[in-house]
XYZ file of C-alpha atoms in Angstrom:
635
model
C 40.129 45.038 40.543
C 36.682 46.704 42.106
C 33.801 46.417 40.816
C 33.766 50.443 39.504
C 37.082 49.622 37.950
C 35.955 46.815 35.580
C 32.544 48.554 34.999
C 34.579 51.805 33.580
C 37.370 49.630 32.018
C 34.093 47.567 29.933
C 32.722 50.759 29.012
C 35.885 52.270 27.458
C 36.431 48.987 25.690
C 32.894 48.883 24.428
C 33.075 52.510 23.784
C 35.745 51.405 20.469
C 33.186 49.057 19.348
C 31.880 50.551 15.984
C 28.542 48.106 16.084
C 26.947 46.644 19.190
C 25.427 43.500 18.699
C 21.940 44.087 20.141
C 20.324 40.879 18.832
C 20.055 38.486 21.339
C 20.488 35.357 19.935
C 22.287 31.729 20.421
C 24.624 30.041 18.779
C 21.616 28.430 15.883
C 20.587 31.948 14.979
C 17.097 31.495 17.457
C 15.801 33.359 20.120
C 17.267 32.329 23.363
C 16.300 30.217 25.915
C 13.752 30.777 28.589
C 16.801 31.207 31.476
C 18.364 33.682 29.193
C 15.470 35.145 28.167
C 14.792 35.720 32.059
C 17.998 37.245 32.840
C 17.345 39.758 29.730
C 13.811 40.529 31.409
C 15.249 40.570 34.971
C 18.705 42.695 34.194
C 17.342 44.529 31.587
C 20.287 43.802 28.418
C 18.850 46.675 26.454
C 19.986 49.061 29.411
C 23.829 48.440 28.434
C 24.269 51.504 25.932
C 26.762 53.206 23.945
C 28.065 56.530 25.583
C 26.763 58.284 22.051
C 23.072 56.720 22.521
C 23.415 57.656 26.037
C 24.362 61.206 24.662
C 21.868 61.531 22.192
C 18.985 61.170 24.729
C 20.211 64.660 26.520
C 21.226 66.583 23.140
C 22.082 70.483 24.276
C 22.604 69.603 28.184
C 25.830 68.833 29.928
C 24.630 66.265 32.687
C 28.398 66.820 34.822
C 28.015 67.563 37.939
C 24.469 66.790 38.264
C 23.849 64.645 41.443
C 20.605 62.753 40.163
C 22.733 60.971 36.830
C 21.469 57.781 35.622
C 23.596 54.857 35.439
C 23.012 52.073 33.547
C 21.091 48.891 35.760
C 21.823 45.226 34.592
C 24.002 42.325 35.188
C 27.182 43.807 33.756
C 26.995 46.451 36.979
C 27.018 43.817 39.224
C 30.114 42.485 40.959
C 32.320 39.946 39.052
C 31.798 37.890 42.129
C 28.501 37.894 41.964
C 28.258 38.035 38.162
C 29.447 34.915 38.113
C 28.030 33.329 41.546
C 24.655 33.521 39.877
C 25.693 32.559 35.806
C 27.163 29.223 37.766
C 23.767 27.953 38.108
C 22.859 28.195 33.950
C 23.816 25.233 31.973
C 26.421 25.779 29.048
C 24.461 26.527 26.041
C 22.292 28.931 28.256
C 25.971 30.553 29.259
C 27.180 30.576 25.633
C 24.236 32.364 24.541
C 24.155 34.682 27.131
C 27.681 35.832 26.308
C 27.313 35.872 22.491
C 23.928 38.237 23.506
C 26.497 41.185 23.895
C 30.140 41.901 23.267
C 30.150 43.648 26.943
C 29.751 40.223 28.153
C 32.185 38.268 26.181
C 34.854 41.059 27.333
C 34.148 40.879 30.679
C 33.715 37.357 31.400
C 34.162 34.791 28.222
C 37.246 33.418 29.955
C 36.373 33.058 33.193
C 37.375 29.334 34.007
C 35.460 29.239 36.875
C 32.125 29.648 35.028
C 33.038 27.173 32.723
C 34.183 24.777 35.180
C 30.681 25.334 37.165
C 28.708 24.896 34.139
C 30.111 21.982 33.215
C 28.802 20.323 36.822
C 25.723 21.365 35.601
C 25.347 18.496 32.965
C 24.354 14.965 33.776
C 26.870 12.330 32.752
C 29.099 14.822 30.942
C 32.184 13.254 30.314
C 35.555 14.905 31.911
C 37.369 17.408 29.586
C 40.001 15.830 27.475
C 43.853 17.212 28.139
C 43.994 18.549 25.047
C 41.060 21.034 25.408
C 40.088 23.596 27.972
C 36.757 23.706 29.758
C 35.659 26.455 27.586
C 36.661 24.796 24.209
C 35.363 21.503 25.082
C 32.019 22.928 26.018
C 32.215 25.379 23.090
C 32.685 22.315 20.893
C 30.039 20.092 22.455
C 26.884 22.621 22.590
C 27.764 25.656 20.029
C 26.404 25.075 16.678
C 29.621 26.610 15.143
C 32.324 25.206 12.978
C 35.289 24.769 15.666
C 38.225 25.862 12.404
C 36.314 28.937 10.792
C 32.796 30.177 13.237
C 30.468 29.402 10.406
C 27.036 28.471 11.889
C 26.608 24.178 10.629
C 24.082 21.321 11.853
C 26.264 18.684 12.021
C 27.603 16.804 14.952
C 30.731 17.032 16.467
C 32.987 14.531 16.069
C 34.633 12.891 19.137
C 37.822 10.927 17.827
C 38.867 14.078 16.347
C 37.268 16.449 19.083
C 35.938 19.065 16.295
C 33.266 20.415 14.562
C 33.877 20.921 10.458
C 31.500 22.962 8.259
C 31.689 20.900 4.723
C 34.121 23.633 3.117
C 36.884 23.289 6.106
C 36.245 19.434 6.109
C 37.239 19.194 2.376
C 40.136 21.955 2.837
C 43.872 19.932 4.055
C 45.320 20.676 7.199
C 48.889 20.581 8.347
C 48.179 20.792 12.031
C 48.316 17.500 13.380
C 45.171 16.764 15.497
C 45.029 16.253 19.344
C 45.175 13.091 20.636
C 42.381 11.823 22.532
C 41.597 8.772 24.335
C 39.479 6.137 22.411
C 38.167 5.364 25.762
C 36.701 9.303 26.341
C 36.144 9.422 22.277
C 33.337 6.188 23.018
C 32.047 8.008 26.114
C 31.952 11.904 24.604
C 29.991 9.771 21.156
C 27.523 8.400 23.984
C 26.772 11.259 25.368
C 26.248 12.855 22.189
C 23.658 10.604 20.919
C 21.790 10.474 24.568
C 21.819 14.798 23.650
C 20.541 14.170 20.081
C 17.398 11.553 21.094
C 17.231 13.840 23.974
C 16.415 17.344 21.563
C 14.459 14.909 19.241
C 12.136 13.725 22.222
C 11.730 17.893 23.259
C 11.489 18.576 19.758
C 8.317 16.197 19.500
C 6.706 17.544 22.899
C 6.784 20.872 21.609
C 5.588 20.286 17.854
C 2.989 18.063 19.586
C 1.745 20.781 21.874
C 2.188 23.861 19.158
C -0.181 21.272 17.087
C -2.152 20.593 19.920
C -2.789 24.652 20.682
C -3.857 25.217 17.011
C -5.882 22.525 17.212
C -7.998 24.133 19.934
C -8.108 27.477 18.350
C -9.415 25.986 14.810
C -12.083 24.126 17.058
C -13.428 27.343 18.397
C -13.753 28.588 14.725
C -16.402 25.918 14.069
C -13.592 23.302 12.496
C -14.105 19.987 13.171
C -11.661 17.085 13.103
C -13.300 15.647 10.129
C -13.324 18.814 8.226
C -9.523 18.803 9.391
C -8.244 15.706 7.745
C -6.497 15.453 4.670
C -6.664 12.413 2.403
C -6.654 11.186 -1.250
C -9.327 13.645 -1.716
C -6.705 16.286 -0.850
C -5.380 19.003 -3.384
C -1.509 17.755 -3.970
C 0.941 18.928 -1.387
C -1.648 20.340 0.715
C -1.241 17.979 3.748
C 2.593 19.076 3.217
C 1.721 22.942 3.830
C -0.668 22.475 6.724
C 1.983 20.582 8.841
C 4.766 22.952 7.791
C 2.505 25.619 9.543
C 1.135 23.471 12.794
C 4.389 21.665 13.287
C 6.867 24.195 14.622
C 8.944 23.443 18.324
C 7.907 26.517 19.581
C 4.723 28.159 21.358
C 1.989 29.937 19.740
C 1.637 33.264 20.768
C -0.964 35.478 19.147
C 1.628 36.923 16.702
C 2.493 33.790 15.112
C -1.296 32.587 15.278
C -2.299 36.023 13.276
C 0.480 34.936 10.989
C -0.964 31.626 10.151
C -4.549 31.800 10.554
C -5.219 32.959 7.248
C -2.887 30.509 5.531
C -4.323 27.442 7.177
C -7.742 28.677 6.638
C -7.725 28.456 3.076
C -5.600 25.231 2.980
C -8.793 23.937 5.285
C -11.363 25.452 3.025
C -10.338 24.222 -0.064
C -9.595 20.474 1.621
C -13.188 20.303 2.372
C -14.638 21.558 -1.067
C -12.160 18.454 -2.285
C -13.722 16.250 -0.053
C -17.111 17.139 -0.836
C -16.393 16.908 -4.252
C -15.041 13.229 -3.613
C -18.120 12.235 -1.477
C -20.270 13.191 -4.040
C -18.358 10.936 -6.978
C -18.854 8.433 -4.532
C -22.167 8.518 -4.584
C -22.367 8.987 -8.065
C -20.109 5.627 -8.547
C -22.511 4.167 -6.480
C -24.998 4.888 -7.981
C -23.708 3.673 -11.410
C -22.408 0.347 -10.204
C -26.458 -0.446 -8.846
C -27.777 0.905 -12.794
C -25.039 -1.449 -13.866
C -25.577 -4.136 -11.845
C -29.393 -4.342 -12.969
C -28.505 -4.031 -16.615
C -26.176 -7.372 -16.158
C -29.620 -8.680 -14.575
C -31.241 -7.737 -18.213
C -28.387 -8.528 -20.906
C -26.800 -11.474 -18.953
C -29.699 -13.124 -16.917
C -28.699 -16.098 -14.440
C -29.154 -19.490 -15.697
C -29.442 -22.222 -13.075
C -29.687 -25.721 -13.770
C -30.496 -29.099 -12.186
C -27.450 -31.670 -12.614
C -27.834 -35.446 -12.953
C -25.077 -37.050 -12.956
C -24.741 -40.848 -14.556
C -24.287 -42.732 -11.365
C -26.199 -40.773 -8.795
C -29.549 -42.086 -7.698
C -30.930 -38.907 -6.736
C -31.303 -35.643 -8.467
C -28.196 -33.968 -8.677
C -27.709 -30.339 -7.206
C -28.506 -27.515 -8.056
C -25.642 -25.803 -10.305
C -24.410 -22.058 -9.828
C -24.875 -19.892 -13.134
C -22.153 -20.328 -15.792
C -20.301 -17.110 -16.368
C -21.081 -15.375 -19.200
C -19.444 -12.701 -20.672
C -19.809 -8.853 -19.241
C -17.604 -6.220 -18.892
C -16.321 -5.113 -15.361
C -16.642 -1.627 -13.834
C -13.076 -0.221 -15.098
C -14.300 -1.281 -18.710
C -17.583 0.531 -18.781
C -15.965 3.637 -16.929
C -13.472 4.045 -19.843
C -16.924 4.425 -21.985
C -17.221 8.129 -23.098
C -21.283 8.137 -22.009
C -20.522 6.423 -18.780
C -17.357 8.852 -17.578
C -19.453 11.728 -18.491
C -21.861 10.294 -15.954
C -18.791 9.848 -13.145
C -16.983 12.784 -13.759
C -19.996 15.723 -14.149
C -21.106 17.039 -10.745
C -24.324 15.488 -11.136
C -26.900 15.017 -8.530
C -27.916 11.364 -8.003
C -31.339 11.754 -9.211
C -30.247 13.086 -12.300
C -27.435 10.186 -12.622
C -30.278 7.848 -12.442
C -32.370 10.076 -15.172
C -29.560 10.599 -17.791
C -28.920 6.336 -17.180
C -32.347 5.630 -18.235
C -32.177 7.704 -20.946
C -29.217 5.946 -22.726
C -29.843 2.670 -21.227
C -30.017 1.555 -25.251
C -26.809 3.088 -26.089
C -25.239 1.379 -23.016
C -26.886 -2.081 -23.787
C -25.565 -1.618 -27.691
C -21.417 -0.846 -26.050
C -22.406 -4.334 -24.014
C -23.329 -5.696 -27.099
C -20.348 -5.145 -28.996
C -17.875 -5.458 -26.133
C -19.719 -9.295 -25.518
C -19.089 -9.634 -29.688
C -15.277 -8.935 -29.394
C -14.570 -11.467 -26.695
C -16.871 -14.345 -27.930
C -15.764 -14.013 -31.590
C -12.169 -13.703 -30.625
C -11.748 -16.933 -28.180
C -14.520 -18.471 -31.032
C -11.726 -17.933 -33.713
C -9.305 -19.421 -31.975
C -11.357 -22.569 -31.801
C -12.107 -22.954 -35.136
C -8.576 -22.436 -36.152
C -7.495 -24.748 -34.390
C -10.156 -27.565 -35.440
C -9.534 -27.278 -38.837
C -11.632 -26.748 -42.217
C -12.082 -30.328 -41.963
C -13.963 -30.522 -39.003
C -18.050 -28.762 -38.945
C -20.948 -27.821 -36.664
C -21.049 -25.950 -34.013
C -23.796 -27.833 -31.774
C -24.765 -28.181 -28.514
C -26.944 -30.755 -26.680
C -27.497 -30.640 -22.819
C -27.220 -34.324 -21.504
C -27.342 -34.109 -17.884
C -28.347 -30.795 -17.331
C -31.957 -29.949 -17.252
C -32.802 -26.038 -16.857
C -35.633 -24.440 -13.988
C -37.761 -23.683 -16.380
C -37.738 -26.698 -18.706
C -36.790 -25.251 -21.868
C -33.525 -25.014 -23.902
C -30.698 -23.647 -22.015
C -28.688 -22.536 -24.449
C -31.555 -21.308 -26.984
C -31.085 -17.626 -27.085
C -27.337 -18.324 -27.260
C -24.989 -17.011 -30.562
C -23.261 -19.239 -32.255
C -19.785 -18.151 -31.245
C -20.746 -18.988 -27.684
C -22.637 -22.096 -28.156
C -19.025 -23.155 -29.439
C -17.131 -21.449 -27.355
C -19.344 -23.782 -24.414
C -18.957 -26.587 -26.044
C -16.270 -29.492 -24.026
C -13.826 -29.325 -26.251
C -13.014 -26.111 -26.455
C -10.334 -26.248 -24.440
C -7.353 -23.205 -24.084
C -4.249 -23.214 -22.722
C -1.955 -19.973 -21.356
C 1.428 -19.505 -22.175
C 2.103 -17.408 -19.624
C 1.029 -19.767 -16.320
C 3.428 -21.350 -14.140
C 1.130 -24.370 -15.329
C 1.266 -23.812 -19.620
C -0.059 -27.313 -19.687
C -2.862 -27.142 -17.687
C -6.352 -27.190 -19.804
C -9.013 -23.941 -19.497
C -12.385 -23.807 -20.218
C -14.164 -20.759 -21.445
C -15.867 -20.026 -18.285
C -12.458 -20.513 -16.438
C -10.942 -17.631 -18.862
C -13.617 -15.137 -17.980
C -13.345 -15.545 -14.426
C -9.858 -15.378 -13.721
C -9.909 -12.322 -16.490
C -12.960 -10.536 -15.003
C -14.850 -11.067 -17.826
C -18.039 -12.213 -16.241
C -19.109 -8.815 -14.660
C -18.089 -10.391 -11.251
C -16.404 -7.475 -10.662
C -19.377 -5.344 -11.529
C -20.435 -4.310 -7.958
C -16.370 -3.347 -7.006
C -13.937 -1.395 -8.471
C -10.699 -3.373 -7.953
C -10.411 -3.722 -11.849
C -6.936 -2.038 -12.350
C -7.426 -1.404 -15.831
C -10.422 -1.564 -18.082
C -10.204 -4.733 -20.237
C -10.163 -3.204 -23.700
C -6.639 -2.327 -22.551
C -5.976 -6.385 -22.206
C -4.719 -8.380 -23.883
C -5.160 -12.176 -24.118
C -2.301 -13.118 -26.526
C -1.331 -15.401 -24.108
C -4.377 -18.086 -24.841
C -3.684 -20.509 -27.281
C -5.352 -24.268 -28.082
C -4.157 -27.238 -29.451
C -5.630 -29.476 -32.242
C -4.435 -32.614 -30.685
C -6.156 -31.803 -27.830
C -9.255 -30.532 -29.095
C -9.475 -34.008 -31.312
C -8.970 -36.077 -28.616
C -11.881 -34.441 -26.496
C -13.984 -34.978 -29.129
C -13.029 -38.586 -29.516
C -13.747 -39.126 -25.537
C -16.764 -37.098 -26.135
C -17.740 -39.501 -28.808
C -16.890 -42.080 -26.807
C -18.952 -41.559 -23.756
C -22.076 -40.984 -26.413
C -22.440 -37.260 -25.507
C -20.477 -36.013 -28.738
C -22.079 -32.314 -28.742
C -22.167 -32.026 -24.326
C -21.245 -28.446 -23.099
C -18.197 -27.918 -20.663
C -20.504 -27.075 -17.986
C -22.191 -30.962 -17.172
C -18.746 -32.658 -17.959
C -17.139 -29.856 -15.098
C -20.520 -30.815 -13.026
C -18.921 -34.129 -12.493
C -16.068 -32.549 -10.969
C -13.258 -35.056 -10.296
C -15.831 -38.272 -10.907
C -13.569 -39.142 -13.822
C -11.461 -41.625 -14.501
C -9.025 -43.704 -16.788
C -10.150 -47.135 -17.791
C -7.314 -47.728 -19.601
C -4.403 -47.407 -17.219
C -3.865 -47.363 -13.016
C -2.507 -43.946 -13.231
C -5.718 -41.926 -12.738
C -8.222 -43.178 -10.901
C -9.960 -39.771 -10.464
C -9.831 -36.732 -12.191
C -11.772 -33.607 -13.434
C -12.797 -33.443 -17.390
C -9.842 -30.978 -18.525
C -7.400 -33.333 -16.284
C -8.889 -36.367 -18.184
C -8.127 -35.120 -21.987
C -4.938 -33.874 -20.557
C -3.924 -37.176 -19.348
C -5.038 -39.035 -22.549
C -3.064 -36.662 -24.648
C -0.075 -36.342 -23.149
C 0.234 -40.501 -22.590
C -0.586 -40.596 -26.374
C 2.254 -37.847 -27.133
C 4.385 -40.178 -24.966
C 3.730 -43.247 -26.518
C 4.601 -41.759 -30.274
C 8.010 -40.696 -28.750
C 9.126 -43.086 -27.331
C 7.953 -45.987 -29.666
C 8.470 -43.996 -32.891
C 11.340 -46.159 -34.154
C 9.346 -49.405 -33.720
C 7.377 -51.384 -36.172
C 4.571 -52.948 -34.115
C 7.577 -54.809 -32.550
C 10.300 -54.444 -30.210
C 13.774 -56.339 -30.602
C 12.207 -59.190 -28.285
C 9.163 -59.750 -30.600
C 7.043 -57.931 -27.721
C 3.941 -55.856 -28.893
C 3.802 -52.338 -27.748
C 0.679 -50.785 -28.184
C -0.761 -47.260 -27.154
C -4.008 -48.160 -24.945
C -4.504 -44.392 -24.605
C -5.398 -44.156 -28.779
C -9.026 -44.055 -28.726
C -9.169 -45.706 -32.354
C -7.711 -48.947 -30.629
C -9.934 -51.447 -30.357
C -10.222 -53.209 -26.859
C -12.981 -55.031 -24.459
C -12.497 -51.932 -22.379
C -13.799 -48.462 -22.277
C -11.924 -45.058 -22.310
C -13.278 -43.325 -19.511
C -15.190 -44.204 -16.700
C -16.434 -42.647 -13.974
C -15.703 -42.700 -9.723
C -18.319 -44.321 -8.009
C -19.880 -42.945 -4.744
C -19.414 -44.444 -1.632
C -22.236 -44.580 0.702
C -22.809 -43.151 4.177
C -21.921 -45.986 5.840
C -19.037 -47.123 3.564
C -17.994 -43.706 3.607
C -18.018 -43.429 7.612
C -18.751 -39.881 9.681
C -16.567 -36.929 9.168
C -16.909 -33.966 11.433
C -15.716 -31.147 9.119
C -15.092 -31.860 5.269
C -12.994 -28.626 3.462
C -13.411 -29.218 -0.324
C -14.887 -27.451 -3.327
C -18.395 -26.076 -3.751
C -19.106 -28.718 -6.396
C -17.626 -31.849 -4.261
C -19.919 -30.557 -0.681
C -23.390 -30.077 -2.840
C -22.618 -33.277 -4.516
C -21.818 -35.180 -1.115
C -25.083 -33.309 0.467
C -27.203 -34.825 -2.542
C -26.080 -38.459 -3.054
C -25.176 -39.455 1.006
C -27.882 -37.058 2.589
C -30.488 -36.624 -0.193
C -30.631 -32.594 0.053
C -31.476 -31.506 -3.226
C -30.843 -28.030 -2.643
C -28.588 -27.510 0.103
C -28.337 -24.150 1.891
C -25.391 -21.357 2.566
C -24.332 -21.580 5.935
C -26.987 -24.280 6.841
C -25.800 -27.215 5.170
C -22.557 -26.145 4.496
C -20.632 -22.858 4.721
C -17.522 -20.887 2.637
C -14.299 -21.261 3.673
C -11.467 -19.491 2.844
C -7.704 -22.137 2.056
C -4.462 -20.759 0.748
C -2.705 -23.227 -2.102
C -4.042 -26.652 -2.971
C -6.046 -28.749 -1.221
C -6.261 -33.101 -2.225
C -7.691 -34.424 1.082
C -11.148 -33.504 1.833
C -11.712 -36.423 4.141
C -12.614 -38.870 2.266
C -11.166 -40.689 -0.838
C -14.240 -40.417 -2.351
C -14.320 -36.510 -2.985
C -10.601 -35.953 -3.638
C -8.950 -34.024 -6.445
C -5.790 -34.287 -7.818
C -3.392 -30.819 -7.872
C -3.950 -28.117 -10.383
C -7.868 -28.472 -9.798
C -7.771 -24.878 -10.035
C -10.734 -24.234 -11.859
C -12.892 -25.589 -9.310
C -11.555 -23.107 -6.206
């Protein structure tokens, strides 16, 4: 057939087409690719009309016979020879969205095997063509985004060991047709090659979304945007980071068109991001702000009190202790305050902050107040419950600690916390890993946050008149037999902060079993050998079957030639011997620094410096500084 017979035989045929599909499109419904789109520049597609648009152009004039007639340019007018010659050198998805570009095409050449058979040498590593399937269907099947049983467009892969491509209403619909057999072996290689084609679109996919970004990028930069001003975070209006990268994330190129479509949309997303972030950066000055004003009230309603220790068998004055918490709240507390949000949330400038603080300093101090009230009287009451009607007086007497400035330490105390400071008050929580293991006040507040140690941060997760401490409970029998150690030792009204002083320097006179331990360890040892001793003896009389005397060397009503408690003598330098590097607690180092190397006040990072241990720690180098586990309150 010549070349003017199948370019008048595809004009008559296209000539019975109601609708010409003008469009040009691929198989996914997108524009085509840049090959195509050449050969639609270069052959001009939109030249291939319909004899009545041809007609309508020259309405009232019969063009027969003139010599100067138009035809129609393009690839279609070309030779089939050479047609094809020069579609040979597009790969397949280029060739199946050239032919779906036109029904002139698909009539003229859709079955040509040899352009099928050329494409498909075209494609690295493409696996041969199964028997079952044509050149034409298999490449159909691999790189048209059509459902291989009905022409619906679908995303979904094709699958090899069946060698089609289901939309989800054909999958679910039963078929009688048995389906073709196909090697396993090709089935592996065809499911290879199909992943290698998926990572390979991802990895375009990414170079073009990364350049589109890129382009916009540079176009926001020359309208005075910054990268700074571009960045979302928590500052950011919800879902706003969301609708910026839906528009500057496409795999395509910006042209001006699409830029004038999303210029104004990104503009305001960017606008109102940075009035949220200024709105942000000023809170956080604000906060600021506020933690500093309520850092120096802490200074005024809870001053530091340092003290000078001397412990019983040191010959030198003992070190210098840290302050003893005292009650405050944290950050996340006093932020829940009505007068204080008002302060964070209000678009104030600092200097105002700092004005408005001043001016209801007293109202803040009076919430301090009453907040300190609620957690004295409430760990107070549990005290006194549990000592009993029976048992008065609240006092406290410093023994071994003597204060800077040579006057009571605990004068300007309440009464709730005098007792509260007092050795044995002692608390236990129900909800440790440890229930057994002995608390002291301070211990409470500063594993609760309780001493405004969280005061300059806000890591408080919720503010603590949302807590609850339910969980702390004491125990009569221990809270008796402190007092009878207490007693004992001739320090009956000492405060929990010289016996803790002493750190592990305790230890059992009565028994091997603990030859050092901290105060709270000590009581905890004598009462649980006591509870011990009543179970297991509490069928005998004085007397076992043998005549034997049992007797509980733990009660601190028996009378013996021997004391209850004792206390863990110091070793001297050279008993002690030279240690390069000692890790132990604060209390154990300034203690060591004092009685072997006569610093009174050692210094941070001079004489000794913080480090940082994970779990429990009972060797510090020397026997004479060791703690036994659970020393927790001392880490």
């Amino acid at each position: 057939m010549s070349s003017r017979t199948s370019i008048a035989d595809a004009e008559r045929m296209k000539s019975k087409e109601t609708e010409v599909e003008t469009g040009i499109e691929d198989s996914a419904g997108g524009p085509l690719s840049d090959t195509v789109a050449l050969l639609a520049e270069k052959w001009d597609f939109q030249g291939l009309q319909s004899p009545s648009q041809e007609s309508g152009k020259e309405t009232g004039r019969d063009n027969r016979g003139q010599g100067n007639q138009r035809h129609p340019v393009g690839i279609a007018h070309l030779p089939n020879e050479l047609a094809i010659e020069i579609l040979s050198y597009l790969l397949p998805i280029d060739i199946i969205a050239f032919f779906r570009s036109n029904k002139l095409f698909v009539l003229l050449w859709a079955d040509m095997p040899r352009v099928w058979g050329r494409a498909m040498q075209n494609v690295p590593e493409l696996p041969p063509c199964p028997n079952s399937l044509n050149d034409k269907s298999y490449l159909l099947l691999l790189f048209s985004q059509t459902c291989s049983t009905c022409g619906v467009s679908v995303s979904v892969e094709m699958d090899p060991y069946s060698m089609s491509r289901l939309c989800e209403s054909c999958s679910n619909t039963p078929v009688n047709k048995s389906a073709p057999e196909v090697n396993p072996e090709q089935a592996r290689a065809v499911s290879v090659f199909i992943q290698k084609e998926h990572f390979a679109r991802e990895k375009e996919k990414k170079k073009k979304i990364a350049l589109f970004q890129s382009e916009v990028n540079h176009r926001l930069m020359n309208m005075n945007w910054t990268r700074e001003t571009m960045e979302f975070g928590p500052w950011s209006i919800p879902h706003s980071k969301s609708a910026f990268d839906e528009l500057t994330s496409r795999p395509e190129s910006l042209t001006d068109e699409i830029w004038k479509d999303i210029e104004p949309k990104i503009t305001v997303l960017l606008r109102n991001n940075y009035e949220a972030r200024v709105l942000e950066e000023n809170k956080k000055a604000r906060k600021a702000s506020l933690l500093e004003l309520l850092a120096g009230l802490e200074s005024q309603v809870s001053p530091k009190l340092r003290f000078k220790f001397h412990h019983p068998l040191s010959s030198t004055l003992g070190y210098v202790s840290s302050s003893p918490y005292r009650p405050f709240p944290d950050i996340a507390t006093m932020l829940d305050w009505p007068i204080i949000k008002d302060l964070l949330e209000t678009d104030y400038p600092v200097k105002e902050i700092i004005i408005l603080f001043e001016k209801n300093q007293e109202a803040i101090q009076n919430l301090v107040a009453e907040w300190k009230h609620r957690i004295e009287s409430r760990f107070a009451n549990l005290v006194r419950h549990g000592r009993g009607s029976h048992v008065s007086g609240d006092s406290l007497q410093s023994t071994w600690l003597e204060p800077e400035k040579g006057s009571d330490p605990f004068a300007d105390l309440t009464d709730d916390h005098k007792l509260l400071l007092r050795a044995d008050a002692l608390f236990y929580d129900t909800s440790s890993v440890f229930p057994n293991l002995l608390l002291t006040y301070g211990t409470i507040l500063h594993q609760e946050r309780l001493s405004g140690s969280s005061t300059s941060s806000s890591n408080s997760a919720l503010p603590q008149s949302l807590l609850y401490f339910d969980q702390y409970r004491v125990c009569p029998e221990v809270q008796a037999m402190a007092r009878a150690l207490m007693a004992s030792m001739q320090i009956p009204n000492a405060s929990y902060l010289e016996l803790s002083a002493i750190g592990a320097g305790f230890r059992c006179e009565r028994c091997h079993e603990l030859p050092f331990a901290t105060w709270e360890q000590l009581v905890q040892h004598f009462t649980a050998t006591s509870n011990i001793f009543k179970e297991m003896h509490s069928g005998l009389s004085g007397a076992s079957d043998g005549g034997i005397t049992y007797r509980n060397v733990h009660d601190p009503t028996l009378q013996i030639d021997r004391p209850l408690v004792g206390y863990y003598s110091i070793d001297s330098r050279e008993k002690v011997g030279e240690m390069r590097e000692v890790i132990a607690p604060e209390w154990a180092i300034l203690r060591h620094t004092v009685d072997v190397h006569g610093i009174a006040e050692p210094i941070v990072n001079e004489h000794y410096s913080y480090q940082r241990t994970w779990g429990y720690t009972t060797d510090y180098g020397t026997q004479t500084y060791s703690l036994i586990p659970m020393d927790i309150p001392f880490f």
